[in-house]
Coordinates of C-alpha atoms and ligand atoms in Angstrom, one line a residue:
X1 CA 11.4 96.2 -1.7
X2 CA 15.1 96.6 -2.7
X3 CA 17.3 98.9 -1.9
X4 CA 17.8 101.5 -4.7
X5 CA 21.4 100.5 -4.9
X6 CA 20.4 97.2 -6.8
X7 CA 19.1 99.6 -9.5
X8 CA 22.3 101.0 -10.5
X9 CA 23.5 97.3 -11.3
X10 CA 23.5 96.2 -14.6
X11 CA 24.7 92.8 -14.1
X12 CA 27.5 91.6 -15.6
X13 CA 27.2 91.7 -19.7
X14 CA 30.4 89.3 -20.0
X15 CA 28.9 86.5 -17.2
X16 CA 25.7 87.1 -18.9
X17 CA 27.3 86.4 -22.9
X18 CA 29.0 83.8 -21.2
X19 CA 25.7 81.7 -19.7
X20 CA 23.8 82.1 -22.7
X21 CA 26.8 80.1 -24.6
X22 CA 26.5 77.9 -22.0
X23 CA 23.0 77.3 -22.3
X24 CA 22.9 76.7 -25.5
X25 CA 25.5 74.3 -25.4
X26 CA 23.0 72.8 -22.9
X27 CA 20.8 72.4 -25.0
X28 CA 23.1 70.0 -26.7
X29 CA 24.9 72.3 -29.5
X30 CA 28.1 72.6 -30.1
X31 CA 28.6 76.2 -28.8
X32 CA 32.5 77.6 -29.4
X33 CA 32.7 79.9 -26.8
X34 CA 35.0 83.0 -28.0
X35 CA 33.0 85.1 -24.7
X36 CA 35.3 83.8 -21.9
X37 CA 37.7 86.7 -20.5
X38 CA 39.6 83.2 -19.1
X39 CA 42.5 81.5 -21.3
X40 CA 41.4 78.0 -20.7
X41 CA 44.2 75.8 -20.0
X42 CA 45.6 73.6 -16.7
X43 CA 46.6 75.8 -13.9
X44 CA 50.7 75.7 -13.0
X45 CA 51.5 72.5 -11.3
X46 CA 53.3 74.9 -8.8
X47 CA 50.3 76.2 -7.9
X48 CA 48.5 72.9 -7.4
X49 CA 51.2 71.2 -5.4
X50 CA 51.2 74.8 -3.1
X51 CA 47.2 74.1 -2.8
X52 CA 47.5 70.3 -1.9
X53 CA 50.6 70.8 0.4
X54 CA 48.6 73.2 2.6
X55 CA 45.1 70.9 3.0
X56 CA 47.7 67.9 3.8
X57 CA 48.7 70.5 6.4
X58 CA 45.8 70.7 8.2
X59 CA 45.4 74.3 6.7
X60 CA 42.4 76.0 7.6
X61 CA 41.9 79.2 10.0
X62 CA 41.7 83.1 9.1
X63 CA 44.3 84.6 7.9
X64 CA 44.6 88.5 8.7
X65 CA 41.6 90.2 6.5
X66 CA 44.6 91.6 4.2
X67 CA 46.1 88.1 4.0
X68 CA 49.6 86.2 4.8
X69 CA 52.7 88.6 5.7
X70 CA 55.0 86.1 4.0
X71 CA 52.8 86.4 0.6
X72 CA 52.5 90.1 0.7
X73 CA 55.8 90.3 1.5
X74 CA 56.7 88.3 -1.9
X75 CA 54.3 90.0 -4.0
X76 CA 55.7 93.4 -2.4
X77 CA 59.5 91.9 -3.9
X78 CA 57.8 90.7 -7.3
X79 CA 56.2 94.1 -8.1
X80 CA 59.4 96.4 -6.7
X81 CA 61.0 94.2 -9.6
X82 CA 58.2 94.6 -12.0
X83 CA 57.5 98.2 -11.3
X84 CA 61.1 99.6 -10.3
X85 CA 59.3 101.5 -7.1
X86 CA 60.3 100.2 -3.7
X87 CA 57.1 98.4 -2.4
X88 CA 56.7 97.2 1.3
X89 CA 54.7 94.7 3.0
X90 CA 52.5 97.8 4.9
X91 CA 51.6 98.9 0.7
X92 CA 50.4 95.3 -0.6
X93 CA 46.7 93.6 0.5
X94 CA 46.0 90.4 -0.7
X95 CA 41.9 90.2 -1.7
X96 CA 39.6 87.9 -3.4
X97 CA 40.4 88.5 -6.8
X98 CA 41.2 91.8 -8.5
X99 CA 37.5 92.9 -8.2
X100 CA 37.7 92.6 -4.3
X101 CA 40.7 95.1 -4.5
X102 CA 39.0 97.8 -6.7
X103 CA 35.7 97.4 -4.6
X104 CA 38.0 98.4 -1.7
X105 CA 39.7 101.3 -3.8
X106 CA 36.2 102.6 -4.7
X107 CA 34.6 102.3 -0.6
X108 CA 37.9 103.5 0.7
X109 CA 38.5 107.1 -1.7
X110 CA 35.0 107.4 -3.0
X111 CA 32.0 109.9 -1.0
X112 CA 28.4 110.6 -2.0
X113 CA 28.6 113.0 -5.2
X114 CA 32.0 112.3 -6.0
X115 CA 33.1 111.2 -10.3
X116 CA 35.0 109.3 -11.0
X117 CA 36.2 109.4 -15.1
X118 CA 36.4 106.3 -16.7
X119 CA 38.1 105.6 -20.1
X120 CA 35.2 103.7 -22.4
X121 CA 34.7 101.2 -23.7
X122 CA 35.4 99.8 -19.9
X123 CA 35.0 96.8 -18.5
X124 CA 31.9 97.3 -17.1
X125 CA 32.6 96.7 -13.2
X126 CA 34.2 99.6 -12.7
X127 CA 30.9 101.8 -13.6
X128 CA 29.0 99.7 -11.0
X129 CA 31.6 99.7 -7.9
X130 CA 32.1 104.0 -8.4
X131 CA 27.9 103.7 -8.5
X132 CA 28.2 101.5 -5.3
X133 CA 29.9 103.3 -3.6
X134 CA 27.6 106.2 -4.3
X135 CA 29.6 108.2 -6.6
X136 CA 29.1 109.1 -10.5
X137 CA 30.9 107.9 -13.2
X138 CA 31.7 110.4 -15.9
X139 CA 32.9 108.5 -19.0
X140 CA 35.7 109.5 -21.6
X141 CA 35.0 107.9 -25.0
X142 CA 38.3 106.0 -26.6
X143 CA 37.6 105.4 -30.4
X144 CA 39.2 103.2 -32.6
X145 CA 41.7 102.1 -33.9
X146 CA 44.3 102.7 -31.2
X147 CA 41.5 103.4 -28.2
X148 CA 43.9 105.3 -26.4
X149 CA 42.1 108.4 -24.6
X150 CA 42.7 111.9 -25.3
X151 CA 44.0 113.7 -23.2
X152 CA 42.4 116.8 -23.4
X153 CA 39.0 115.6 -23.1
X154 CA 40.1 114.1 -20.0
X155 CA 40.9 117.4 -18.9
X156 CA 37.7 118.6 -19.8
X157 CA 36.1 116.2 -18.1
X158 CA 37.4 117.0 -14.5
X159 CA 34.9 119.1 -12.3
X160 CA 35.6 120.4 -8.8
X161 CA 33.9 117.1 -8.0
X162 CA 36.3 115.0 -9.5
X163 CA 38.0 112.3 -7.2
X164 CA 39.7 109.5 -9.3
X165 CA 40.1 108.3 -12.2
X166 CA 39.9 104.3 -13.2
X167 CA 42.6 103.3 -15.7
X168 CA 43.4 100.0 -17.5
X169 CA 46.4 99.3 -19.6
X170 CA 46.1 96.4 -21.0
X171 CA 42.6 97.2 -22.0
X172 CA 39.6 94.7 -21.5
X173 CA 37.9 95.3 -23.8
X174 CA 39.9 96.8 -26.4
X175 CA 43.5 95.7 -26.2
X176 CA 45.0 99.0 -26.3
X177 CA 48.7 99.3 -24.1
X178 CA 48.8 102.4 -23.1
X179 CA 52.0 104.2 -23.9
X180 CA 53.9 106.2 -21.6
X181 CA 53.4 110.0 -22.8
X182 CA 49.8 108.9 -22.2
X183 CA 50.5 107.7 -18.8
X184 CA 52.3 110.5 -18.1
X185 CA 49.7 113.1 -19.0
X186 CA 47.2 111.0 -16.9
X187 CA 49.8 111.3 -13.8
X188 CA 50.3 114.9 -14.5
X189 CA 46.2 115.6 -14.8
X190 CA 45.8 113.3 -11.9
X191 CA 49.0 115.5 -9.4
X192 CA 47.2 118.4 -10.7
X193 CA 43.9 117.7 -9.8
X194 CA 44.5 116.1 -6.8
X195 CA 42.9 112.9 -7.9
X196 CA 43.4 109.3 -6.7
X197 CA 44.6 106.9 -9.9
X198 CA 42.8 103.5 -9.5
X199 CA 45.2 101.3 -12.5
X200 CA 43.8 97.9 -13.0
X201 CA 46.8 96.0 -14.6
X202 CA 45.0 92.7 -14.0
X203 CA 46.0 91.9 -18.0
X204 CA 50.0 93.1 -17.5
X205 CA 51.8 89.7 -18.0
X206 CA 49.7 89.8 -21.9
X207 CA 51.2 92.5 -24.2
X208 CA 52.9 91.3 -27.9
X209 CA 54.2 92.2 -30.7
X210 CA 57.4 93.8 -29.2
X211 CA 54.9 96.0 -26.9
X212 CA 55.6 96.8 -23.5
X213 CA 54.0 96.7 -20.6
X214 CA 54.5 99.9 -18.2
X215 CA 52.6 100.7 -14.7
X216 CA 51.7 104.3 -14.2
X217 CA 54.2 104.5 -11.5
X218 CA 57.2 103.4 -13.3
X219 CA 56.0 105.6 -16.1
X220 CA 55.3 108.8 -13.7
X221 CA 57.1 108.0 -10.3
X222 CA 55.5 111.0 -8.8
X223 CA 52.2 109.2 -9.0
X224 CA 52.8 106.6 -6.3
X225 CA 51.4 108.7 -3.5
X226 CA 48.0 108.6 -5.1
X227 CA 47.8 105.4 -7.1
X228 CA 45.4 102.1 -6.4
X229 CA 47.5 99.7 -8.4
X230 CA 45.2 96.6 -8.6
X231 CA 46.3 93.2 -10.2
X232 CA 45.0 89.6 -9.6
X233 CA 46.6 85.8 -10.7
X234 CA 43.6 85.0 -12.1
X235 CA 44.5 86.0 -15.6
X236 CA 48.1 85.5 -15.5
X237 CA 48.3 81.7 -14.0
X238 CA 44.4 80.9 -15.7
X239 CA 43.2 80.2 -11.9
X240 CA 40.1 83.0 -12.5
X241 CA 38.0 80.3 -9.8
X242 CA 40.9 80.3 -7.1
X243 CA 40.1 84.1 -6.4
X244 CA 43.1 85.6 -5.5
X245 CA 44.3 89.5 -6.2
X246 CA 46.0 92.4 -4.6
X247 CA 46.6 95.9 -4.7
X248 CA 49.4 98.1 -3.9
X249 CA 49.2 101.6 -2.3
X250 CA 49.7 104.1 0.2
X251 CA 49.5 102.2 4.3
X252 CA 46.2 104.0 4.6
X253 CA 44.4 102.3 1.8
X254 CA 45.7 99.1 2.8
X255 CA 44.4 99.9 6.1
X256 CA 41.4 101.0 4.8
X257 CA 40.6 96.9 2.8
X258 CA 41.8 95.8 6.4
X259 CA 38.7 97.4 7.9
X260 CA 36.4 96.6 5.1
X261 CA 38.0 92.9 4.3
X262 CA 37.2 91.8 7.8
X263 CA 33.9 92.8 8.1
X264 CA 32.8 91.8 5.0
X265 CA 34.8 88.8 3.4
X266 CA 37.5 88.3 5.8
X267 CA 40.5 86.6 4.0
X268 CA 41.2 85.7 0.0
X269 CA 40.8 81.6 0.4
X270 CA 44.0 80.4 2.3
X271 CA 44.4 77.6 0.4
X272 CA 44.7 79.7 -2.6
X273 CA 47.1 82.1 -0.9
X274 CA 49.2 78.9 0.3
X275 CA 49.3 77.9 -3.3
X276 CA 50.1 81.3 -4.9
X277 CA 52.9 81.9 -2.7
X278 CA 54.4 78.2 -3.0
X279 CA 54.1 79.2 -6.9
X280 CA 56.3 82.1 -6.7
X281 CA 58.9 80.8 -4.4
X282 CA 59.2 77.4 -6.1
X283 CA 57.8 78.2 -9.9
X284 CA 60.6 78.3 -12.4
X285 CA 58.3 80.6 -15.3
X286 CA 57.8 78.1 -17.2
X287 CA 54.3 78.0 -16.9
X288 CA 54.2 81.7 -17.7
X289 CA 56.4 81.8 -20.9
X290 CA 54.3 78.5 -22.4
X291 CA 51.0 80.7 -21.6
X292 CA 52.4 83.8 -23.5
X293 CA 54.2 81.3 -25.9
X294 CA 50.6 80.0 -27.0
X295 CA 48.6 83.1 -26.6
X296 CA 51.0 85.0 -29.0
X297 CA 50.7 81.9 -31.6
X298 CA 46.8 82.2 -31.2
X299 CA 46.6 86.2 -32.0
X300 CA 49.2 85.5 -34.8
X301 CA 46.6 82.8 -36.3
X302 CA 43.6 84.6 -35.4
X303 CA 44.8 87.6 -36.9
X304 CA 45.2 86.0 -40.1
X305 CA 41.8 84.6 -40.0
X306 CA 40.2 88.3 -39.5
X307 CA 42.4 89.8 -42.2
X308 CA 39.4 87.8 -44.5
X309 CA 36.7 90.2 -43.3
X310 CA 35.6 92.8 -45.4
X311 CA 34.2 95.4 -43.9
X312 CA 36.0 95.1 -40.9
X313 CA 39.5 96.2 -40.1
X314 CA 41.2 93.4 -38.5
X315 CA 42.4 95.3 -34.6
X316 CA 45.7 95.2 -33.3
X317 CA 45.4 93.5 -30.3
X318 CA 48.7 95.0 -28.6
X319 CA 47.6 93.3 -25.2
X320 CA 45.5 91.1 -23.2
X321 CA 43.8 88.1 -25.6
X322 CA 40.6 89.8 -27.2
X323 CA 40.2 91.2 -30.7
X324 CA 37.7 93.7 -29.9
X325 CA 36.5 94.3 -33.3
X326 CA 34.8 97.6 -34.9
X327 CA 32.0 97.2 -36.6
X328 CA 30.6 100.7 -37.1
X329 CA 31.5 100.4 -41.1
X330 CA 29.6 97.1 -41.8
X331 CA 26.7 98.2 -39.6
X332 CA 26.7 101.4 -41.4
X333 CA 26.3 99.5 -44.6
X334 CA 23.6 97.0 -43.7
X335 CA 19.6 98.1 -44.4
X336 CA 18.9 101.0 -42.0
X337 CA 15.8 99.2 -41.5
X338 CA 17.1 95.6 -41.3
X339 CA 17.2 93.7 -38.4
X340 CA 21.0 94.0 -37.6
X341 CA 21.6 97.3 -36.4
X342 CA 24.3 97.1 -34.0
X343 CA 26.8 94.7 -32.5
X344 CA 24.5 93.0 -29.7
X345 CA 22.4 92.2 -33.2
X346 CA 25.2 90.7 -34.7
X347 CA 26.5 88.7 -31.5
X348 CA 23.1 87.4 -30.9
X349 CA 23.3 85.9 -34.9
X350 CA 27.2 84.4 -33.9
X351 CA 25.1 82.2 -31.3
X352 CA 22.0 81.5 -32.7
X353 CA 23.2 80.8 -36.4
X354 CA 26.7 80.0 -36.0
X355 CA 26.9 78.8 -32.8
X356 CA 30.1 80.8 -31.7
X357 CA 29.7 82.7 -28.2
X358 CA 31.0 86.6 -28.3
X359 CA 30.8 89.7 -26.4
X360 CA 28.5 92.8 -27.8
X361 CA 30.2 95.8 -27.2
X362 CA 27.2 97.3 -25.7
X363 CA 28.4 95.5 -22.3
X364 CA 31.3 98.1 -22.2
X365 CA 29.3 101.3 -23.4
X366 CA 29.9 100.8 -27.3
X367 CA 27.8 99.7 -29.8
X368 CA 30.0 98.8 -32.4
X369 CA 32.3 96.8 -30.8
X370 CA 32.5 93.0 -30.3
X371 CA 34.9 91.1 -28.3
X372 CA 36.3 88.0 -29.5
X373 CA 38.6 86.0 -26.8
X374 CA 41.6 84.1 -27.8
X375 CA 42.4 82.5 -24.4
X376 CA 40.0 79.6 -26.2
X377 CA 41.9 76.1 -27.4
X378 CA 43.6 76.2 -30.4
X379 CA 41.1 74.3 -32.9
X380 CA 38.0 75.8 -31.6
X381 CA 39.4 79.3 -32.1
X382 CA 40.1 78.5 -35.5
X383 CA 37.2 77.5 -36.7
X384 CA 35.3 79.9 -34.2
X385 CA 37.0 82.3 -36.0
X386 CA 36.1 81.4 -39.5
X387 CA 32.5 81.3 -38.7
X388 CA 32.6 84.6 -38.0
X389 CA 34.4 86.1 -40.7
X390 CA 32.1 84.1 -42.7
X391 CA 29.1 85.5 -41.6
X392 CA 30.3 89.1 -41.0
X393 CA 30.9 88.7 -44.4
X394 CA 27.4 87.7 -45.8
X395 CA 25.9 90.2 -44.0
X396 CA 25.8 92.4 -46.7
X397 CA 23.6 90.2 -48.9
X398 CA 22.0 88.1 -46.7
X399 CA 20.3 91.2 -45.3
X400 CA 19.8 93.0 -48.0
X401 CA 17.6 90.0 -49.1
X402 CA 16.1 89.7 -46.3
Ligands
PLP1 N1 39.8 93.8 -14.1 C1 39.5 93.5 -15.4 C2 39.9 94.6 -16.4 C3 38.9 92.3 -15.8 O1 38.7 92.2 -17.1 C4 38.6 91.4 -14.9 C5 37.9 90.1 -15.2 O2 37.5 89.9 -16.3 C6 38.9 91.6 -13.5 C7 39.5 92.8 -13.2 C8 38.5 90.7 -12.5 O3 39.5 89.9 -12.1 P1 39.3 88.9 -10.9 O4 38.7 87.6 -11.5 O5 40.7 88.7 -10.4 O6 38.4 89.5 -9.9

C-alpha cells in the first residue's frame, strides 16, 4: 500500500493536457498544441557554447548541494540589480528548476497543521508541495477580469495557524502583474501576521504592454526578512529540460535547501549550471530582447484573433504568454442540460474536434477558465487560434441542436 501522501497528489493537470496533445498527435493528427507553459524556440547560443565548453572540460563531479559559488555569486549581482535589495552569495541557492526551490521553501517553513493561503486560480504545484509537506492550503479566489486578490479576504483568511502565503506575479495561469499597492498590502498582512512570503516570479522577464514587473521586496523592502523569492531560467532562456532555478532568502533557508538538496537531489545538473553562468557572463541580451520581441508580436496577433469571439471577453494578458480566457458567460448560455458544461468540456472538444491542445481551468481550481499558450510558433498559433474562436463561437447553435 501507498503512503497516504500519494493521495493528496493530483498529478499535474498541465503535463497531463500536454500528453494527451501529444498522443493524439501520435496517433498521427496534426495536434497544435496551445497547452505548453514552454515558448518553444532554440535555446541562447551562450548557453549552449557554456554547456559544450564544460563536457570538453572533463566536467563532471558534485557541486555543493546549493550549487557553484561563482554562479550564485552572479545571480546574487543580477537580482541586487533587478530587485534594488543588496543580495549576497549566503542568500541565493541554485536548485533544479524553480519547483526544486519552492519544494524546499515549503519543507523548510512548513509544520504539520500549518496553511498556507494561496491566490486561485494557481498553478497547481503549489497546492501539492504545502500538502507535502503536511500543511493545508487555504485558497483565496481571484475573479476576472484583472485576477488580482483582494485584499481583505486575504485578511480574512489568516487563522492563528497561518504560516505563509504563496504569491505569483506574473500569474500562471491568469496573466495578472500584480501592482504595487497590492504587493504592498500583501507585505503589510504578511509583517503583521508574521508570515513567511513564498513569491514565485519564475514568469518576471514576460510583462507587456508598458507593464512592469516589480518583486515584493522592491515593492515592500521591509519584507526581505521573510520572503522565499523563487525564480528559474527555464522560462526566461526556453531551457524548461536543462532544470535550473534558484531562490533568494534569509542564510537560514538557504541553509535549510543545503540540508535537504544533498540528501535528496544533491546538485542542479552541472553542466547546466556551467552553461547558465557562461550565459550571463558572456550573453550580450540579445537572446532575451528577440524572445520578448516575438512573444509581444504573438499576444499582439493573438489578441486580435480573440477579439472575434463572442461570448467571450478577449483577457489582457499583462504578463507571462497565456490568454487564460473566461468562459463563465458562454457556458452560462449553452443548454443547462447539454453536454458542455464547463471549461474541461470545452478543452476536451478543442482536441477531439479541432485538434488544438489547451489547458481547462479546472487544473488551477477554476472552472471557467481556459489557458491558451502563446510561447507556440507563429503560424500554428494563428491558426490554433482561429479554430478556437471558431468553435467557441458555434457553440451556441451547435449545442442547442444537439
Ligand atoms: N512556477 C510556475 C508558476 C510555473 O508555471 C512553473 C512551470 O510551469 C514553474 C514554477 C516550474 O518551473 P521549473 O520548470 O523551473 O521547475
Amino acid at each position: 500500500m501507498l503512503a497516504q501522501r500519494m493521495s493528496y497528489l493530483s498529478g499535474s493537470g498541465t503535463a497531463a493536457a500536454r500528453e494527451a496533445a501529444a498522443e493524439a498527435a501520435g496517433a498521427g493528427r496534426h495536434i497544435i498544441d496551445l497547452a505548453a507553459g514552454e515558448v518553444m524556440i532554440e535555446p541562447p547560443s551562450s548557453v549552449r557554447e557554456g554547456a559544450i565548453a564544460a563536457i570538453n572540460a572533463g566536467t563532471s563531479r558534485y557541486t555543493d548541494s546549493i550549487g557553484l559559488k561563482p554562479l550564485r555569486e552572479t545571480i546574487a549581482e543580477k537580482l541586487s540589480a533587478q530587485t534594488g535589495i543588496g543580495w549576497k552569495t549566503d542568500n541565493i541557492a541554485i536548485t533544479a528548476g524553480a519547483k526544486q526551490g519552492l519544494l524546499d521553501a515549503a519543507l523548510a517553513v512548513l509544520d504539520p497543521g500549518d496553511e498556507v493561503i494561496i491566490i486561485r486560480p494557481c498553478w497547481p504545484t503549489f497546492p501539492s508541495q504545502v500538502l507535502l509537506a503536511g500543511a493545508t492550503p487555504v485558497f483565496v479566489d481571484a475573479r476576472p477580469p484583472t485576477y488580482t486578490p483582494d485584499i481583505s479576504t486575504i485578511w480574512a483568511t489568516v487563522t492563528p495557524r497561518t504560516k505563509a502565503i504563496i504569491i505569483n506575479s506574473p500569474n500562471n495561469p491568469t496573466g495578472a502583474v500584480y501592482d504595487r499597492p497590492t504587493l504592498q498590502a500583501v507585505g503589510d498582512l504578511a509583517i503583521s501576521k508574521q508570515l513567511w512570503i513564498i513569491s514565485d516570479e519564475c514568469y518576471s522577464s514576460f510583462v507587456f504592454t508598458g507593464v512592469r514587473h516589480e518583486s515584493i521586496v522592491t515593492a515592500h523592502p521591509s519584507v526581505r526578512s521573510r520572503t522565499i523569492l523563487v525564480n528559474a531560467f527555464s522560462k526566461e532562456l526556453a531551457i524548461t529540460g536543462w532544470r535550473l532555478g534558484y531562490f533568494a532568502a534569509p542564510p537560514e533557508i538557504v541553509s535549510a535547501a543545503k540540508k535537504l538538496q544533498s540528501l535528496t537531489t544533491s546538485n542542479a545538473n552541472v553542466i547546466a549550471q556551467h552553461a547558465i553562468l557562461h550565459h550571463l557572463q558572456a550573453g550580450d541580451g540579445s537572446f532575451e530582447r528577440g524572445m520578448h520581441e516575438r512573444l509581444s508580436e504573438a499576444r499582439l496577433t493573438g489578441l486580435r484573433i480573440l477579439s472575434g469571439l463572442h461570448d467571450v471577453t478577449p483577457p489582457p494578458a499583462d504578463g507571462t504568454f497565456f490568454f487564460y480566457l473566461d468562459l463563465s458567460r458562454l457556458i452560462s448560455a449553452l443548454p443547462a442540460d447539454g453536454p458542455i458544461r464547463s471549461s474541461e468540456d470545452i478543452a476536451r472538444l478543442l482536441l477531439d474536434e479541432t485538434d488544438v491542445g489547451s489547458v481547462a481551468g479546472g487544473t488551477f481550481g477554476d472552472v471557467n477558465g481556459l489557458r491558451l499558450s502563446f510561447g507556440a510558433p507563429r503560424n500554428l498559433l494563428e491558426s490554433g487560434l482561429k479554430r478556437v474562436v471558431k468553435t467557441l463561437n458555434s457553440l451556441k447553435t451547435t449545442q442547442a441542436a444537439a
